[in-house]
Coordinates of C-alpha atoms in Angstrom, one line a residue:
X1 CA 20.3 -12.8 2.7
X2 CA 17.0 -11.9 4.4
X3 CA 13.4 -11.5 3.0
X4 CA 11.3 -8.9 2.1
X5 CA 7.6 -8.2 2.7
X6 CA 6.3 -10.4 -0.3
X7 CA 8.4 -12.9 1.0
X8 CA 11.3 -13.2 -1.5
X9 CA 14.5 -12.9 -1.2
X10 CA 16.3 -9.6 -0.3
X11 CA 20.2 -9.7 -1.0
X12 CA 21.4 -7.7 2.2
X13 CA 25.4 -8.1 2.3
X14 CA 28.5 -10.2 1.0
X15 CA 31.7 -10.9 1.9
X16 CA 34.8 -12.9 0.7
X17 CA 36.8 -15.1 3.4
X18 CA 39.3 -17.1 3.8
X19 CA 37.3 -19.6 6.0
X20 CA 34.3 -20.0 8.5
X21 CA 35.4 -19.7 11.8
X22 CA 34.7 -17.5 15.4
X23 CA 36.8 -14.7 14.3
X24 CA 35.4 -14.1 10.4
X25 CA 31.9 -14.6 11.5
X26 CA 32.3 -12.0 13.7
X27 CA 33.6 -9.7 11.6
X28 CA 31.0 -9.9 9.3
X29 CA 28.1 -9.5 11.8
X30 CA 30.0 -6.1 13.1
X31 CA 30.1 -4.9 9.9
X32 CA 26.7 -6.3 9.2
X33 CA 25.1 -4.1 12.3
X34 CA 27.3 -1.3 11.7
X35 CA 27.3 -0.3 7.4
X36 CA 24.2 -2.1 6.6
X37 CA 21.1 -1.5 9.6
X38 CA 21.3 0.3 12.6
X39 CA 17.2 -1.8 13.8
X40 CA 16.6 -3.1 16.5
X41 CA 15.0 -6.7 17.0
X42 CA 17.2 -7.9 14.3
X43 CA 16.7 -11.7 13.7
X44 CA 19.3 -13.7 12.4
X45 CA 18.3 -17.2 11.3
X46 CA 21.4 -19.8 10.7
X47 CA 22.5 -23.3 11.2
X48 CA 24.5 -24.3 14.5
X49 CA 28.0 -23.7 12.8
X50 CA 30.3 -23.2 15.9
X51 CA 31.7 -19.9 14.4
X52 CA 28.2 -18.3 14.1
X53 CA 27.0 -20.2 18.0
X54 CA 30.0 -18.6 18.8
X55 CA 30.1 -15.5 18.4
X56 CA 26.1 -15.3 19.3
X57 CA 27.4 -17.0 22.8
X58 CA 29.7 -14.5 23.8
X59 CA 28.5 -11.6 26.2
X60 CA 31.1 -9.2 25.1
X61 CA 29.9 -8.6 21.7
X62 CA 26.8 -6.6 22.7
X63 CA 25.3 -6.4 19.4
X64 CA 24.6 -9.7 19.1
X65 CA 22.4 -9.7 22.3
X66 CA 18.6 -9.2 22.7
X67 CA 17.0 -6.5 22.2
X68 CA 19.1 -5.6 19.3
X69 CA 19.6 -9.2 18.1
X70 CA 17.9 -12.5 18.2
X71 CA 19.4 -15.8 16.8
X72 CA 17.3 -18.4 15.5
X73 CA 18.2 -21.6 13.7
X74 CA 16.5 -22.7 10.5
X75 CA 14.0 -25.5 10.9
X76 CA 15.0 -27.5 8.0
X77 CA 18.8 -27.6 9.4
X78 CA 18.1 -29.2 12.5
X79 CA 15.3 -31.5 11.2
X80 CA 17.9 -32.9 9.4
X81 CA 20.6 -33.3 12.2
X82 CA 17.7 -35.3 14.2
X83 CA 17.2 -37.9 11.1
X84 CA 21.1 -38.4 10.9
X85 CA 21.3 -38.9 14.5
X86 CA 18.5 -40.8 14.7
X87 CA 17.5 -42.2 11.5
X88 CA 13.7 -42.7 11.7
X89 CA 11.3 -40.2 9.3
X90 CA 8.6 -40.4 11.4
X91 CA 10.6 -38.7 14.2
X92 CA 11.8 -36.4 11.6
X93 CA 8.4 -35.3 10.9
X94 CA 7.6 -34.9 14.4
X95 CA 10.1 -32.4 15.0
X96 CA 9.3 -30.1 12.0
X97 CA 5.0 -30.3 13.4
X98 CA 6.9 -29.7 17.6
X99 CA 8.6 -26.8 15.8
X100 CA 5.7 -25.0 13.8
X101 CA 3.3 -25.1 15.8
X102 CA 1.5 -22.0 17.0
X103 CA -0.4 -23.1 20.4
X104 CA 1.5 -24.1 23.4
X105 CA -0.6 -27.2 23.8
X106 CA 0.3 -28.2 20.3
X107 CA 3.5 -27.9 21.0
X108 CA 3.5 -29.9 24.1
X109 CA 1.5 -32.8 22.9
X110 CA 3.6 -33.1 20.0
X111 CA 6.5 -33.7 22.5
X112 CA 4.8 -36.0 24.3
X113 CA 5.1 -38.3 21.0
X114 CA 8.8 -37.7 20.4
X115 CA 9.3 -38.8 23.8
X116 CA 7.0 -42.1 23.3
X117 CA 8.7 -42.6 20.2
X118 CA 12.3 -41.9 20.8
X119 CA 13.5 -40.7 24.9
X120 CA 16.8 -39.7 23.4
X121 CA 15.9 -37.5 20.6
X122 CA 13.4 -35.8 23.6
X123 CA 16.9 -35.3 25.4
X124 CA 18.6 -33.8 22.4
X125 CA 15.9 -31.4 22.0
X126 CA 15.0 -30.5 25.3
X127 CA 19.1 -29.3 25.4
X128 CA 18.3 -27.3 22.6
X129 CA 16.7 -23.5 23.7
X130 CA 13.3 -23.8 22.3
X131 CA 13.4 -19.9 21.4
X132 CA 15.4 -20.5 19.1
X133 CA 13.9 -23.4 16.8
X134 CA 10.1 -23.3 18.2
X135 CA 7.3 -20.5 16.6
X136 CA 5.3 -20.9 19.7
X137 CA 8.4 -19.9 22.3
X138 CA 9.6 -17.0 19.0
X139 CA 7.5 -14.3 20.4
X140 CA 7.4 -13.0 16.6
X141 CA 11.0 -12.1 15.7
X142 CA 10.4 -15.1 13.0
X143 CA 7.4 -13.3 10.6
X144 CA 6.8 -17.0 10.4
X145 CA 10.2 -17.8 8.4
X146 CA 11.1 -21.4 9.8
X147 CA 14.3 -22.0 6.9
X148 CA 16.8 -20.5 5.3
X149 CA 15.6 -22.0 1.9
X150 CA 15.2 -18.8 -0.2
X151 CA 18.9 -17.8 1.2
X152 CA 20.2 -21.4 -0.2
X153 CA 18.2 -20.3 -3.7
X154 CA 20.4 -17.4 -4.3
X155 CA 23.5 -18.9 -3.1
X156 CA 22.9 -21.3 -5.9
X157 CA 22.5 -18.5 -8.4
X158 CA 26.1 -17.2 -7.0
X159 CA 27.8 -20.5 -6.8
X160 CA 29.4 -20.7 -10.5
X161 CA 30.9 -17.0 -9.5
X162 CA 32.9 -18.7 -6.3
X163 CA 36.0 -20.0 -8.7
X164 CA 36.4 -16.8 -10.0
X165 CA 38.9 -14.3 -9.2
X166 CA 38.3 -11.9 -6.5
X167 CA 37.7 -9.0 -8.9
X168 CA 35.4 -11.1 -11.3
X169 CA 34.1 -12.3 -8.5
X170 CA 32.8 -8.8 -7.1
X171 CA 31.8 -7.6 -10.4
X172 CA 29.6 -10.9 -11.4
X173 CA 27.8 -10.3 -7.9
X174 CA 27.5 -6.5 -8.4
X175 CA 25.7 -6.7 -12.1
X176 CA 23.8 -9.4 -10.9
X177 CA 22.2 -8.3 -7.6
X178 CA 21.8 -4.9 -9.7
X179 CA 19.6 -6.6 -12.1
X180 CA 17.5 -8.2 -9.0
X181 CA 16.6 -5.3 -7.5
X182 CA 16.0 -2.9 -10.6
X183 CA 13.4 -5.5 -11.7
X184 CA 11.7 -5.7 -8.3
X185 CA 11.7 -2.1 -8.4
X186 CA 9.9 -1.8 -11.2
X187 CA 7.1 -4.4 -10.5
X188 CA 6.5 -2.4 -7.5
X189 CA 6.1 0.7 -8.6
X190 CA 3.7 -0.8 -11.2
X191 CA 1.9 -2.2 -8.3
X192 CA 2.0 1.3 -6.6
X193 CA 0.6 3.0 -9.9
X194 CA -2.1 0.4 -10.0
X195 CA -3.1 1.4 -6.7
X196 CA -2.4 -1.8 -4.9
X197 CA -1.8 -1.3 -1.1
X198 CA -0.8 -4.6 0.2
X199 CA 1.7 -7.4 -1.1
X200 CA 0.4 -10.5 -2.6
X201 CA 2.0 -12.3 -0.1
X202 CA 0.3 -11.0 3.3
X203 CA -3.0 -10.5 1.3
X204 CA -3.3 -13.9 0.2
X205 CA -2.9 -14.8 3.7
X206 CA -5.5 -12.0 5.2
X207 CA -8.4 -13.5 2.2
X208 CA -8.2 -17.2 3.0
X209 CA -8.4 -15.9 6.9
X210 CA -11.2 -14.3 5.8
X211 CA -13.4 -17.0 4.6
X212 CA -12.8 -18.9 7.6
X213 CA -14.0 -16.0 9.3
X214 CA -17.7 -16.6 7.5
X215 CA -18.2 -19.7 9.9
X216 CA -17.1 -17.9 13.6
X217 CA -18.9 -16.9 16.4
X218 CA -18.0 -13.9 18.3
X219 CA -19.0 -13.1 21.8
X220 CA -18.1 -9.4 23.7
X221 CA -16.7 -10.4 26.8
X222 CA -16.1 -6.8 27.4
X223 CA -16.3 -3.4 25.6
X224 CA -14.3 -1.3 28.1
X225 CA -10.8 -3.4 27.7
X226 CA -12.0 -4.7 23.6
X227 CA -12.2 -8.4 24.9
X228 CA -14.1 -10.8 22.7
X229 CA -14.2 -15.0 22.4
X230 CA -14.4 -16.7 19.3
X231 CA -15.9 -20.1 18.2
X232 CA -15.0 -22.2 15.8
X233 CA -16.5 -25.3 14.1
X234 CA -15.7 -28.5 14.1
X235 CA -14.0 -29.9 10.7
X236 CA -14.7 -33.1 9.7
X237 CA -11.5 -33.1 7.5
X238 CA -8.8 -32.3 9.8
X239 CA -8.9 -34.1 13.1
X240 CA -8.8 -32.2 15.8
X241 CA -9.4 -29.3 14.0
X242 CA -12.0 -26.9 14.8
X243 CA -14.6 -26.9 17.6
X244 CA -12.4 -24.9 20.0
X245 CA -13.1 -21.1 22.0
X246 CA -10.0 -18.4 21.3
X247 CA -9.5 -15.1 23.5
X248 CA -9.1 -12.0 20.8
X249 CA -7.4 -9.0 22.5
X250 CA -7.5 -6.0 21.0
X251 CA -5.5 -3.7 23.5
X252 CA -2.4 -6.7 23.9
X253 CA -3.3 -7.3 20.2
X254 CA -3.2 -11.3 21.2
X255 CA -5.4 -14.2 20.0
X256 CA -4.8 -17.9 21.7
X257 CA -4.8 -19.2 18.2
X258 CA -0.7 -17.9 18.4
X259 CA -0.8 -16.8 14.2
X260 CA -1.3 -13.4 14.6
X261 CA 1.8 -12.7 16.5
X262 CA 3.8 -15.0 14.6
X263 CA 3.5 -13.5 11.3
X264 CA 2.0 -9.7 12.0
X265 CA -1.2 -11.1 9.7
X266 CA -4.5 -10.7 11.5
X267 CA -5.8 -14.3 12.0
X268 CA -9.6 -15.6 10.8
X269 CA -10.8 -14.7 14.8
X270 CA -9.6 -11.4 14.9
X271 CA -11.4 -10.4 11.1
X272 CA -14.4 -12.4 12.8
X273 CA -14.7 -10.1 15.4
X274 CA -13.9 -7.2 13.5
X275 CA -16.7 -8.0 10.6
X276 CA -19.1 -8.3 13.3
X277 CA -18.7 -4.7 14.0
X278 CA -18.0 -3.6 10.6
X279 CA -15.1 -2.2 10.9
X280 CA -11.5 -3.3 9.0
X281 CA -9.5 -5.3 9.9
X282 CA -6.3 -4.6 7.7
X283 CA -5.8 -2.1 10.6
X284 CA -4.0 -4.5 12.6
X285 CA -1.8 -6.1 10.0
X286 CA 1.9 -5.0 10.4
X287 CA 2.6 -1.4 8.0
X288 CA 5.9 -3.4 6.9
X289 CA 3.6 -5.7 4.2
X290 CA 2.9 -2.4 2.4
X291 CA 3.7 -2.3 -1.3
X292 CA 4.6 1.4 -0.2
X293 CA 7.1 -0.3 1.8
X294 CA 8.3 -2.6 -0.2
X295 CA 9.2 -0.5 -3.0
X296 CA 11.5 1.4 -0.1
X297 CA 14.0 -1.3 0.2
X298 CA 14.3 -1.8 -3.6
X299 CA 14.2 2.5 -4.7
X300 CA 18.2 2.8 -4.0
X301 CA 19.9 2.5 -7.2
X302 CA 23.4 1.3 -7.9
X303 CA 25.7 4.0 -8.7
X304 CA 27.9 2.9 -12.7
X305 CA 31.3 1.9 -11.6
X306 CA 33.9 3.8 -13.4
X307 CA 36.5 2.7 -15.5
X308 CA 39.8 1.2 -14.0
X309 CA 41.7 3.8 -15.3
X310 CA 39.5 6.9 -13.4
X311 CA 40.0 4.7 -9.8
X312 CA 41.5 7.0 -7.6
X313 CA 45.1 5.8 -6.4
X314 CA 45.0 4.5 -2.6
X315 CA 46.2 5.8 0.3
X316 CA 48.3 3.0 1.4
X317 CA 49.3 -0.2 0.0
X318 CA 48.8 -3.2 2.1
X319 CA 50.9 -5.9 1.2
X320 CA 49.2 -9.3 1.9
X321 CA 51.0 -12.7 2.7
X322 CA 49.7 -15.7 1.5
X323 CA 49.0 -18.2 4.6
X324 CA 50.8 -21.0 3.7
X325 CA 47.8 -22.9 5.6
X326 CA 45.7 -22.3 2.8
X327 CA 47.6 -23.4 0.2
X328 CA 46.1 -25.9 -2.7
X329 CA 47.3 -29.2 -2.2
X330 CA 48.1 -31.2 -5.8
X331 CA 45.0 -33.4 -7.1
X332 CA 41.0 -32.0 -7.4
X333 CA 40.1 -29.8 -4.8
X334 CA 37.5 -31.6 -2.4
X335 CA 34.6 -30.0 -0.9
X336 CA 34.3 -29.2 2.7
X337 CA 31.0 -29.5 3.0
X338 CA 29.3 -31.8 5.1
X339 CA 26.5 -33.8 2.9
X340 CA 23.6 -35.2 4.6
X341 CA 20.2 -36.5 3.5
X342 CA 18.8 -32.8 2.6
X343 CA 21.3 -33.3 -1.0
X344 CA 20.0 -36.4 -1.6
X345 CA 16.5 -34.9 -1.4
X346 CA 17.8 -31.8 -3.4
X347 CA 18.4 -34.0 -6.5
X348 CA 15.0 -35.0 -6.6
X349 CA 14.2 -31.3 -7.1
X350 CA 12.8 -30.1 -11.0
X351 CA 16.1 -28.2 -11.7
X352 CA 15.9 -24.6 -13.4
X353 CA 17.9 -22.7 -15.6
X354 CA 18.6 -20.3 -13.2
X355 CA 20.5 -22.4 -11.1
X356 CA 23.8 -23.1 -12.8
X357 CA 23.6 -25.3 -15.4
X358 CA 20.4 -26.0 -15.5
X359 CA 19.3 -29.6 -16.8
X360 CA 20.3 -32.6 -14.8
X361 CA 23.4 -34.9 -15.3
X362 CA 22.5 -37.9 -17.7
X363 CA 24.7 -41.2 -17.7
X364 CA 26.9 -41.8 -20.6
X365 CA 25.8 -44.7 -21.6
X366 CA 22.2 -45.2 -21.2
X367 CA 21.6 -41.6 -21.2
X368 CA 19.1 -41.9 -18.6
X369 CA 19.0 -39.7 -15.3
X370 CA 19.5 -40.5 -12.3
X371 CA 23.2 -41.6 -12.2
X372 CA 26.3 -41.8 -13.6
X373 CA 28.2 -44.5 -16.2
X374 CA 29.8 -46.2 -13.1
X375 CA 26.9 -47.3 -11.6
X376 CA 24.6 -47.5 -14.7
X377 CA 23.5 -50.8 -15.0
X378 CA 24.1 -51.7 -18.1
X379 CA 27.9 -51.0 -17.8
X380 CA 28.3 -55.0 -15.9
X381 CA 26.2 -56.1 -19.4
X382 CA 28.8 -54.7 -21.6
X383 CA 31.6 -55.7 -20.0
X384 CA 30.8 -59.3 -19.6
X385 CA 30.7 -59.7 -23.5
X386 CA 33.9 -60.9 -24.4
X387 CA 34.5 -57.7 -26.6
X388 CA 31.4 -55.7 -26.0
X389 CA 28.7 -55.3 -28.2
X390 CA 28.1 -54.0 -30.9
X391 CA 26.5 -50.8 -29.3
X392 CA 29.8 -50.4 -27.0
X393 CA 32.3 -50.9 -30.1
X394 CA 30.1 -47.8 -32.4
X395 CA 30.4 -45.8 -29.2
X396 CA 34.0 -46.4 -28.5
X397 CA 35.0 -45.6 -32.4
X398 CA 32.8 -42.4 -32.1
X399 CA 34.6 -41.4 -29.4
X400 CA 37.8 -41.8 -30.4
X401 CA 37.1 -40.2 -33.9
X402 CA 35.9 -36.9 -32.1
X403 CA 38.9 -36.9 -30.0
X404 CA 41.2 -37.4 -33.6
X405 CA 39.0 -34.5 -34.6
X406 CA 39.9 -32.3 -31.0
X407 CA 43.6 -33.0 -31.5
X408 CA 43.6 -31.7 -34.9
X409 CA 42.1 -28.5 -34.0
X410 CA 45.2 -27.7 -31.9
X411 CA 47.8 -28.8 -33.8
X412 CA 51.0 -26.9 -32.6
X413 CA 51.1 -26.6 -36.9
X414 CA 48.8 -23.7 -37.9
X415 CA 48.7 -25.7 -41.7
X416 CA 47.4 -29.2 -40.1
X417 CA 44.7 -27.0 -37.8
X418 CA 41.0 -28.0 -39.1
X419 CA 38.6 -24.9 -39.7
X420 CA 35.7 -24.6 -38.4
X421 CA 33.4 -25.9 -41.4
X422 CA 35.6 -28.9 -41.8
X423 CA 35.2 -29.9 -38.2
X424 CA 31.3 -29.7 -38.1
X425 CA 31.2 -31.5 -41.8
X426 CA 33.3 -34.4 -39.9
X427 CA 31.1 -34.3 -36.7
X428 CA 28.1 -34.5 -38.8
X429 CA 29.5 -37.3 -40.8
X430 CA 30.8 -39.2 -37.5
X431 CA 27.6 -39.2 -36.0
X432 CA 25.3 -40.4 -39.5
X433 CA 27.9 -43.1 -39.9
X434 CA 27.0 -43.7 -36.4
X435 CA 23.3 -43.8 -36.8
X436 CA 23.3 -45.9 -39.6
X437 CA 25.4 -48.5 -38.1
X438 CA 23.2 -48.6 -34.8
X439 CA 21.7 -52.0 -33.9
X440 CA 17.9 -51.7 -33.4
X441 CA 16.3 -52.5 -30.0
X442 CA 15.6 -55.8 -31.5
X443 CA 19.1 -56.5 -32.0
X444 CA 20.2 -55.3 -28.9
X445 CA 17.5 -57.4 -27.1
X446 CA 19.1 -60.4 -28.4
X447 CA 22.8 -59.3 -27.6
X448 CA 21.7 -58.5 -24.2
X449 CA 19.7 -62.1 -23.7
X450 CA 23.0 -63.7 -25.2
X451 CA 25.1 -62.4 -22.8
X452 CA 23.1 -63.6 -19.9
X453 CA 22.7 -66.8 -21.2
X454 CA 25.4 -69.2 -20.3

């Protein structure tokens, strides 16, 4: 996955493996460098999965080497490594201010507390190459993307398809990044015909520079080599903030302040010094935030595929042996992935409807979110009734007159099969009955208080 200039998600390329390791992570970046780009300064940002340091850590593969390609790892990733390790969430957020911080003095006061607060999570991150997790040490490969978060987004869009066979597999991903792109290419060229010239996502940025920019003071320093220093005032809000002198180069097209070079946006003391001369700044901000541009990536169009019958006949067969490695072993299949605190903070998350599913999991019993009917806490109430109560026993009989109702339906005997009208008449009727026999809070209130009273 990688972004575009509005800073959304761009689906780039996909493949179907038989694991994660050295050797298909490899194979994937080749291909990667070879069908899909052919840029230089490509940046490539991941988590430390051994196949990916890998393959980024040997010097033979050449096209994984500055200047053609620079690996980065994704903020949120090792934030969370440093919590497990370390377990302390002010530490946590230490790392994540070390990390996005634009100024080189920033950066090192901010290490200066993680090593007053913990000396061994200095050591772990000092072994770390700051290039690769720090803006400040970046030198703009980034565009100020920290995380992989809009990557995870889509994968969660694609996650139902991963059970499905290879060929429905391939198809559910074709129609659906098809759909993605001819609705972003349409938006754009609306934008185009409205005469808009840069996304909303880098303009946004440039207008809120801008008003900052009201309360600057430039000084020429020099016109011969376009050297200027800019003032800012002091904030009263954010401490610290404000009341400092940056150095605005036009000709190195630098400012101290460190945001301009991060993400290709002209910063508030670079418009301040350009306003002072009249003169426009959106000059300096990079040609790739153009809607012009943007419309670019999206303006190929996916070719109908044709029907099964009209595929041409290959060349050769290949006859592939399952690895008996990789066969299922009997029971549920677990997952391989490694949780760690990020799910838990995931679940908190509003969900959408266009992730999976959709609505959250609700317990059974309670029908409350939040957890499941083993650990709802009214399960210990129920059970320590001597028979349950009369909320339990409705439940129980409604379940198991649905179930009489399921087994009916697939009778091996095509007479005894239930239609479809009888089953809903029998639903309905299972679930009045069901109503109507319902003890009211009231009720339940004093079965509850009952049951823990000895």
């Amino acid at each position: 996955m990688a972004i575009d200039v509005n800073n959304e998600v761009y689906p780039l390329a996909f493949a179907v493996v038989e694991s994660e390791s050295m050797e298909t992570w490899g194979w994937f970046l080749a291909c990667l460098l070879t069908y899909v780009t052919d840029r230089t300064n490509l940046c490539i940002i991941s988590d430390r999965h051994r196949g990916i340091q890998s393959c980024f850590d040997d010097t033979t593969r050449g096209y994984l080497l500055p200047p053609l390609t620079h690996h980065r790892y994704c903020l949120r990733l090792l934030v969370s490594n440093v919590n497990t390790n370390f377990n302390s969430v002010a530490l946590k957020n230490l790392v994540w201010k070390a990390a996005i911080a634009n100024q080189v003095r920033k950066f090192e006061n901010t290490m200066g507390c993680i090593k007053n607060v913990n000396w061994a999570a200095y050591d772990y991150l000092k072994e770390i190459d700051q290039e690769k997790w720090t803006l400040v040490h970046d030198h703009g490969h980034r565009y100020g993307a920290m995380t992989t978060n809009l990557s995870e987004c889509f994968n969660g869009v694609l996650k139902g398809a991963r059970s499905l066979p290879i060929t429905a597999m391939v198809m559910f991903t074709f129609y659906k990044v098809n759909s993605y792109f001819d609705d972003r290419r349409n938006k754009t060229l609306e934008q185009l015909e409205e005469g808009q010239l840069w996304c909303k996502y880098a303009y946004d940025k440039f207008e809120a520079n801008q008003e900052k920019a009201k309360l600057h003071m430039v000084r020429r320093m020099s016109a011969q080599q376009h050297l200027y220093t800019v003032d800012t005032q002091s904030s009263l809000l954010n401490t610290g903030g404000g009341a400092h002198t940056h150095r605005v180069s036009l000709i190195d097209m630098t400012c101290t302040c460190g945001k301009w070079e991060a993400n290709k946006i002209p910063c508030s003391h670079l418009i301040a010094v350009f306003a002072k001369h009249n003169h426009d700044a959106t000059e300096y901000m990079d040609r790739f935030y153009r809607v012009e541009e943007r419309y670019h990536i999206y303006e190929p169009i996916f070719q109908p595929l044709k029907d099964r019958l009209e595929w041409p006949e290959p060349e050769e067969r290949r006859i592939m042996m399952p690895n008996p490695r990789l066969i299922r072993e009997k029971g549920r299949p677990k997952s391989t992935r490694i949780r760690n605190e990020m799910d838990d903070e995931d679940r908190e998350l509003p969900t959408s409807l266009w992730i999976e599913n959709g609505p959250k999991l609700k317990c059974g019993l309670c029908r409350q979110e939040g957890h499941n009917r083993r650990r709802c806490p009214t399960r210990n109430v129920a059970s320590t009734s001597h028979g349950g109560t009369k909320e339990a026993a409705l439940q129980q009989r409604e379940v198991c007159s649905s179930n009489t109702v399921a087994m009916s339906c697939v009778a091996k005997v095509p007479d005894l099969r239930r239609t479809m009208d009888e089953v809903v008449r029998t639903n309905e009727e299972i679930r009045q009955s069901y109503s109507e026999n319902r003890p009211s809070f009231e009720e339940n209130k004093v079965m509850v208080s009952n049951v823990q009273t000895p």
